[in-house]
PDB file of C-alpha atoms in Angstrom:
ATOM      1  CA  ALA A 695       1.425  12.985   7.241  1.00 91.00           C
ATOM      2  CA  PHE A 696       3.584   9.887   6.672  1.00 91.00           C
ATOM      3  CA  ALA A 697       6.063   7.727   8.478  1.00 93.00           C
ATOM      4  CA  THR A 698       9.420   6.583   7.162  1.00 92.00           C
ATOM      5  CA  GLY A 699      12.237   4.466   8.606  1.00 91.00           C
ATOM      6  CA  ARG A 700      13.020   0.739   8.784  1.00 87.00           C
ATOM      7  CA  ASN A 701      12.743   0.458  12.482  1.00 92.00           C
ATOM      8  CA  PRO A 702      11.734   2.581  15.579  1.00 94.00           C
ATOM      9  CA  GLN A 703      15.324   3.694  16.267  1.00 95.00           C
ATOM     10  CA  ASN A 704      15.623   5.057  12.613  1.00 95.00           C
ATOM     11  CA  ALA A 705      12.253   6.415  12.015  1.00 96.00           C
ATOM     12  CA  ALA A 706      10.661   9.651  11.469  1.00 96.00           C
ATOM     13  CA  VAL A 707       7.114  11.135  10.996  1.00 96.00           C
ATOM     14  CA  ALA A 708       6.446  14.083   8.722  1.00 94.00           C
ATOM     15  CA  VAL A 709       3.382  16.332   8.889  1.00 94.00           C
ATOM     16  CA  THR A 710       2.466  18.868   6.274  1.00 90.00           C
ATOM     17  CA  THR A 711       1.541  22.532   7.135  1.00 92.00           C
ATOM     18  CA  GLY A 712      -1.739  22.037   5.502  1.00 88.00           C
ATOM     19  CA  LEU A 713      -2.532  19.183   8.014  1.00 91.00           C
ATOM     20  CA  LEU A 714      -1.388  21.373  10.903  1.00 94.00           C
ATOM     21  CA  GLU A 715      -3.700  24.142   9.875  1.00 93.00           C
ATOM     22  CA  ILE A 716      -6.922  22.151   9.522  1.00 93.00           C
ATOM     23  CA  MET A 717      -6.616  19.798  12.534  1.00 96.00           C
ATOM     24  CA  ASN A 718      -7.346  20.491  16.021  1.00 97.00           C
ATOM     25  CA  ARG A 719      -5.233  18.926  18.965  1.00 97.00           C
ATOM     26  CA  GLU A 720      -7.213  15.635  19.286  1.00 97.00           C
ATOM     27  CA  GLU A 721      -7.282  15.057  15.469  1.00 97.00           C
ATOM     28  CA  LEU A 722      -3.707  15.739  15.230  1.00 97.00           C
ATOM     29  CA  GLN A 723      -2.750  13.397  18.055  1.00 98.00           C
ATOM     30  CA  GLY A 724      -4.896  10.699  16.246  1.00 97.00           C
ATOM     31  CA  VAL A 725      -2.960  11.341  12.997  1.00 97.00           C
ATOM     32  CA  ILE A 726       0.442  11.259  14.714  1.00 97.00           C
ATOM     33  CA  ALA A 727      -0.551   8.103  16.674  1.00 98.00           C
ATOM     34  CA  HIS A 728      -1.619   6.451  13.444  1.00 97.00           C
ATOM     35  CA  GLU A 729       1.764   7.106  11.826  1.00 96.00           C
ATOM     36  CA  MET A 730       3.681   6.081  15.055  1.00 97.00           C
ATOM     37  CA  ALA A 731       1.745   2.916  14.855  1.00 97.00           C
ATOM     38  CA  HIS A 732       3.169   2.187  11.321  1.00 96.00           C
ATOM     39  CA  ILE A 733       6.599   2.608  12.881  1.00 96.00           C
ATOM     40  CA  ARG A 734       5.758   0.529  15.923  1.00 96.00           C
ATOM     41  CA  ASN A 735       4.293  -2.225  13.655  1.00 96.00           C
ATOM     42  CA  TYR A 736       7.301  -2.165  11.257  1.00 96.00           C
ATOM     43  CA  ASP A 737       5.127  -1.431   8.399  1.00 95.00           C
ATOM     44  CA  ILE A 738       7.766   0.456   6.376  1.00 93.00           C
ATOM     45  CA  LEU A 739      10.100  -2.465   6.662  1.00 94.00           C
ATOM     46  CA  LEU A 740       7.323  -4.909   5.747  1.00 95.00           C
ATOM     47  CA  MET A 741       6.405  -2.978   2.707  1.00 92.00           C
ATOM     48  CA  THR A 742      10.092  -2.710   1.680  1.00 92.00           C
ATOM     49  CA  VAL A 743      10.191  -6.636   1.844  1.00 93.00           C
ATOM     50  CA  VAL A 744       6.940  -6.982  -0.068  1.00 92.00           C
ATOM     51  CA  ALA A 745       8.325  -4.554  -2.725  1.00 89.00           C
ATOM     52  CA  ALA A 746      11.579  -6.592  -2.972  1.00 92.00           C
ATOM     53  CA  ILE A 747       9.620  -9.866  -3.148  1.00 90.00           C
ATOM     54  CA  GLY A 748       7.488  -8.333  -5.955  1.00 86.00           C
ATOM     55  CA  GLY A 749      10.528  -7.276  -7.800  1.00 86.00           C
ATOM     56  CA  LEU A 750      11.911 -10.810  -7.515  1.00 88.00           C
ATOM     57  CA  ILE A 751       8.865 -12.210  -8.992  1.00 83.00           C
ATOM     58  CA  VAL A 752       8.966  -9.887 -11.953  1.00 80.00           C
ATOM     59  CA  LEU A 753      12.609 -10.590 -12.275  1.00 83.00           C
ATOM     60  CA  LEU A 754      12.129 -14.404 -12.389  1.00 80.00           C
ATOM     61  CA  ARG A 755       9.425 -13.809 -14.969  1.00 78.00           C
ATOM     62  CA  ASP A 756      11.759 -11.873 -17.132  1.00 79.00           C
ATOM     63  CA  PHE A 757      14.387 -14.520 -16.654  1.00 79.00           C
ATOM     64  CA  PHE A 758      12.054 -17.256 -17.718  1.00 74.00           C
ATOM     65  CA  LEU A 759      10.896 -15.297 -20.796  1.00 74.00           C
ATOM     66  CA  ARG A 760      14.434 -14.528 -22.006  1.00 77.00           C
ATOM     67  CA  SER A 761      15.790 -18.064 -21.368  1.00 73.00           C
ATOM     68  CA  MET A 762      12.779 -19.337 -23.423  1.00 69.00           C
ATOM     69  CA  PHE A 763      13.426 -16.931 -26.422  1.00 69.00           C
ATOM     70  CA  LEU A 764      17.135 -17.092 -26.280  1.00 70.00           C
ATOM     71  CA  GLY A 765      17.475 -20.850 -25.559  1.00 63.00           C
ATOM     72  CA  GLY A 766      14.746 -21.779 -28.074  1.00 55.00           C
ATOM     73  CA  ARG A 767      16.857 -20.622 -30.959  1.00 54.00           C
ATOM     74  CA  ARG A 768      19.649 -22.983 -30.249  1.00 53.00           C
ATOM     75  CA  LYS A 769      17.453 -26.137 -30.195  1.00 52.00           C
ATOM     76  CA  SER A 770      16.512 -27.986 -33.200  1.00 52.00           C
ATOM     77  CA  ASN A 771      13.006 -27.973 -34.562  1.00 53.00           C
ATOM     78  CA  ARG A 772      12.403 -31.540 -33.434  1.00 51.00           C
ATOM     79  CA  SER A 773      12.704 -30.470 -29.664  1.00 53.00           C
ATOM     80  CA  SER A 774      10.586 -27.346 -30.112  1.00 54.00           C
ATOM     81  CA  ARG A 775       7.160 -28.956 -30.090  1.00 57.00           C
ATOM     82  CA  GLY A 776       6.506 -28.117 -26.555  1.00 59.00           C
ATOM     83  CA  GLY A 777       7.990 -24.719 -27.065  1.00 63.00           C
ATOM     84  CA  GLY A 778       4.659 -23.199 -28.155  1.00 71.00           C
ATOM     85  CA  ILE A 779       3.214 -24.193 -24.723  1.00 74.00           C
ATOM     86  CA  LEU A 780       6.244 -22.693 -22.905  1.00 69.00           C
ATOM     87  CA  ILE A 781       5.876 -19.431 -24.880  1.00 72.00           C
ATOM     88  CA  LEU A 782       2.233 -19.257 -24.052  1.00 76.00           C
ATOM     89  CA  ILE A 783       2.910 -19.821 -20.344  1.00 73.00           C
ATOM     90  CA  GLY A 784       5.586 -17.222 -20.440  1.00 72.00           C
ATOM     91  CA  LEU A 785       3.293 -14.674 -21.962  1.00 78.00           C
ATOM     92  CA  VAL A 786       0.506 -15.322 -19.609  1.00 80.00           C
ATOM     93  CA  LEU A 787       3.059 -14.800 -16.707  1.00 76.00           C
ATOM     94  CA  ALA A 788       4.274 -11.609 -18.337  1.00 79.00           C
ATOM     95  CA  ILE A 789       0.742 -10.275 -17.987  1.00 84.00           C
ATOM     96  CA  ILE A 790      -0.246 -11.715 -14.758  1.00 87.00           C
ATOM     97  CA  ALA A 791       2.892 -11.391 -12.695  1.00 83.00           C
ATOM     98  CA  PRO A 792       2.918  -7.385 -12.330  1.00 84.00           C
ATOM     99  CA  LEU A 793      -0.858  -7.464 -11.701  1.00 88.00           C
ATOM    100  CA  PHE A 794      -0.492 -10.111  -9.072  1.00 87.00           C
ATOM    101  CA  VAL A 795       2.382  -8.271  -7.427  1.00 86.00           C
ATOM    102  CA  ALA A 796       0.408  -4.935  -7.386  1.00 88.00           C
ATOM    103  CA  LEU A 797      -2.649  -6.675  -6.125  1.00 91.00           C
ATOM    104  CA  ILE A 798      -0.768  -8.249  -3.164  1.00 91.00           C
ATOM    105  CA  ARG A 799       1.091  -5.140  -2.292  1.00 90.00           C
ATOM    106  CA  ALA A 800      -2.043  -3.141  -2.238  1.00 92.00           C
ATOM    107  CA  ALA A 801      -4.031  -5.635  -0.154  1.00 93.00           C
ATOM    108  CA  ILE A 802      -1.172  -5.821   2.439  1.00 95.00           C
ATOM    109  CA  SER A 803      -0.949  -2.031   2.590  1.00 93.00           C
ATOM    110  CA  ARG A 804      -4.763  -1.783   3.046  1.00 95.00           C
ATOM    111  CA  GLN A 805      -4.686  -4.279   6.034  1.00 96.00           C
ATOM    112  CA  ARG A 806      -1.721  -2.439   7.585  1.00 96.00           C
ATOM    113  CA  GLU A 807      -3.633   0.890   7.345  1.00 96.00           C
ATOM    114  CA  TYR A 808      -6.517  -0.780   9.413  1.00 97.00           C
ATOM    115  CA  LEU A 809      -3.888  -2.111  11.831  1.00 97.00           C
ATOM    116  CA  ALA A 810      -2.279   1.249  12.207  1.00 97.00           C
ATOM    117  CA  ASP A 811      -5.774   2.920  12.872  1.00 97.00           C
ATOM    118  CA  ALA A 812      -6.497   0.442  15.535  1.00 97.00           C
ATOM    119  CA  SER A 813      -2.909   0.761  17.132  1.00 97.00           C
ATOM    120  CA  GLY A 814      -3.107   4.582  16.882  1.00 96.00           C
ATOM    121  CA  ALA A 815      -6.553   4.456  18.743  1.00 96.00           C
ATOM    122  CA  TYR A 816      -4.911   2.326  21.313  1.00 96.00           C
ATOM    123  CA  ILE A 817      -2.050   4.711  21.823  1.00 97.00           C
ATOM    124  CA  THR A 818      -4.187   7.771  22.236  1.00 97.00           C
ATOM    125  CA  ARG A 819      -7.194   5.908  23.870  1.00 96.00           C
ATOM    126  CA  TYR A 820      -9.305   8.153  21.822  1.00 96.00           C
ATOM    127  CA  PRO A 821     -10.317   6.596  18.564  1.00 97.00           C
ATOM    128  CA  GLN A 822     -12.628   9.659  17.611  1.00 97.00           C
ATOM    129  CA  GLY A 823      -9.774  11.795  17.224  1.00 97.00           C
ATOM    130  CA  LEU A 824      -8.464   9.855  14.213  1.00 97.00           C
ATOM    131  CA  ALA A 825     -11.996   9.313  12.941  1.00 97.00           C
ATOM    132  CA  GLN A 826     -12.700  13.051  13.054  1.00 97.00           C
ATOM    133  CA  ALA A 827      -9.253  13.765  11.213  1.00 96.00           C
ATOM    134  CA  LEU A 828     -10.201  11.291   8.457  1.00 95.00           C
ATOM    135  CA  ALA A 829     -13.584  12.958   8.056  1.00 95.00           C
ATOM    136  CA  LYS A 830     -11.805  16.302   7.750  1.00 94.00           C
ATOM    137  CA  LEU A 831      -9.468  14.862   5.220  1.00 89.00           C
ATOM    138  CA  LYS A 832     -12.203  13.503   3.337  1.00 87.00           C
ATOM    139  CA  GLN A 833     -13.998  16.833   3.069  1.00 87.00           C
ATOM    140  CA  ALA A 834     -11.118  19.073   2.456  1.00 77.00           C
ATOM    141  CA  TYR A 835      -9.255  16.681   0.197  1.00 61.00           C
ATOM    142  CA  GLN A 836      -7.554  17.416  -3.147  1.00 66.00           C
ATOM    143  CA  PRO A 837      -5.470  14.966  -4.897  1.00 65.00           C
ATOM    144  CA  MET A 838      -1.654  15.546  -4.518  1.00 65.00           C
ATOM    145  CA  ALA A 839       0.095  16.587  -7.697  1.00 66.00           C
ATOM    146  CA  LYS A 840       3.349  14.739  -6.892  1.00 68.00           C
ATOM    147  CA  ALA A 841       2.284  11.481  -5.384  1.00 70.00           C
ATOM    148  CA  SER A 842       2.989   8.280  -7.113  1.00 74.00           C
ATOM    149  CA  GLN A 843       2.099   4.605  -6.731  1.00 69.00           C
ATOM    150  CA  SER A 844       5.548   3.952  -5.329  1.00 70.00           C
ATOM    151  CA  ASN A 845       4.973   6.104  -2.254  1.00 70.00           C
ATOM    152  CA  ALA A 846       1.166   6.066  -1.942  1.00 71.00           C
ATOM    153  CA  HIS A 847       1.252   3.633   1.008  1.00 63.00           C
ATOM    154  CA  LEU A 848       3.205   6.279   3.168  1.00 64.00           C
ATOM    155  CA  PHE A 849       0.294   8.664   3.422  1.00 71.00           C
ATOM    156  CA  ILE A 850      -2.468   9.011   5.908  1.00 67.00           C
ATOM    157  CA  SER A 851      -5.101   8.705   3.258  1.00 71.00           C
ATOM    158  CA  ASN A 852      -5.199   8.033  -0.417  1.00 71.00           C
ATOM    159  CA  PRO A 853      -3.026  10.711  -2.088  1.00 73.00           C
ATOM    160  CA  PHE A 854      -4.978  10.392  -5.411  1.00 72.00           C
ATOM    161  CA  GLY A 855      -8.328  11.514  -4.051  1.00 65.00           C
ATOM    162  CA  LYS A 856     -10.198   8.357  -5.204  1.00 57.00           C
ATOM    163  CA  ASP A 857     -12.158   6.872  -2.349  1.00 51.00           C
ATOM    164  CA  ARG A 858     -15.208   5.056  -3.824  1.00 48.00           C
ATOM    165  CA  PHE A 859     -14.677   1.353  -4.203  1.00 50.00           C
ATOM    166  CA  ASN A 860     -14.447   0.140  -7.723  1.00 58.00           C
ATOM    167  CA  ILE A 861     -12.297  -2.212  -9.671  1.00 63.00           C
ATOM    168  CA  SER A 862      -9.433   0.371  -9.898  1.00 60.00           C
ATOM    169  CA  ASN A 863      -9.354   0.564  -6.145  1.00 72.00           C
ATOM    170  CA  LEU A 864      -8.273  -3.016  -5.998  1.00 79.00           C
ATOM    171  CA  PHE A 865      -4.724  -1.349  -6.490  1.00 82.00           C
ATOM    172  CA  SER A 866      -5.306   1.314  -3.929  1.00 85.00           C
ATOM    173  CA  THR A 867      -2.951   1.274  -0.992  1.00 86.00           C
ATOM    174  CA  HIS A 868      -5.605   2.720   1.418  1.00 89.00           C
ATOM    175  CA  PRO A 869      -8.953   1.427   2.375  1.00 91.00           C
ATOM    176  CA  PRO A 870     -11.991   3.884   1.843  1.00 91.00           C
ATOM    177  CA  ILE A 871     -12.015   6.653   4.542  1.00 92.00           C
ATOM    178  CA  ASP A 872     -15.700   5.612   5.382  1.00 93.00           C
ATOM    179  CA  LYS A 873     -14.707   2.139   6.209  1.00 94.00           C
ATOM    180  CA  ARG A 874     -11.946   3.365   8.358  1.00 96.00           C
ATOM    181  CA  ILE A 875     -14.022   5.764  10.269  1.00 96.00           C
ATOM    182  CA  GLU A 876     -16.695   2.984  10.658  1.00 96.00           C
ATOM    183  CA  ARG A 877     -14.018   0.646  12.250  1.00 96.00           C
ATOM    184  CA  LEU A 878     -12.710   3.400  14.455  1.00 97.00           C
ATOM    185  CA  ASN A 879     -16.136   4.322  15.690  1.00 95.00           C
ATOM    186  CA  SER A 880     -16.840   0.568  16.507  1.00 95.00           C
ATOM    187  CA  LEU A 881     -13.843   0.770  18.906  1.00 92.00           C
ATOM    188  CA  VAL A 882     -15.872   3.210  21.148  1.00 86.00           C
ATOM    189  CA  VAL A 883     -17.722   1.412  23.828  1.00 71.00           C
TER     190      VAL A 883
END
């Protein structure tokens, strides 16, 4: 399942037939409430803005690198003493900027997933429904063949099937399912 749309008036929720086949009524309500919470919390718009800012950072990095290399050829050798430092800074930025953007985007997405879980539990007043749905997804889950990093944040769970926390999950758009279930269960009084 996933939600799309920049605001509640122009939004939609999609649910796969596979999800419909394995979920009972309460679990499906939890999943739909989670997706509706993404719409209600303007998460799709927020992630679009985050992606645009990330693109701007990478664009500024490229502008800096190109101006250094193109502008450096026109200067005389006397004024190029500090050029080595600028080239080094540019190269460091070339490596760090995309990683920084990806880390920030993934961290924001993970926090918005927790928020959507809590908001969805508030909508249904039954956090166990979503917790049970997530447990089912974890058990019956197979990685999606056509998922990409650009749309992974739209899914109810990680579309790549990786759920153990390791260094590669720093770039994951979804928190581990076990942590999500634990947080949902802590909402039950």
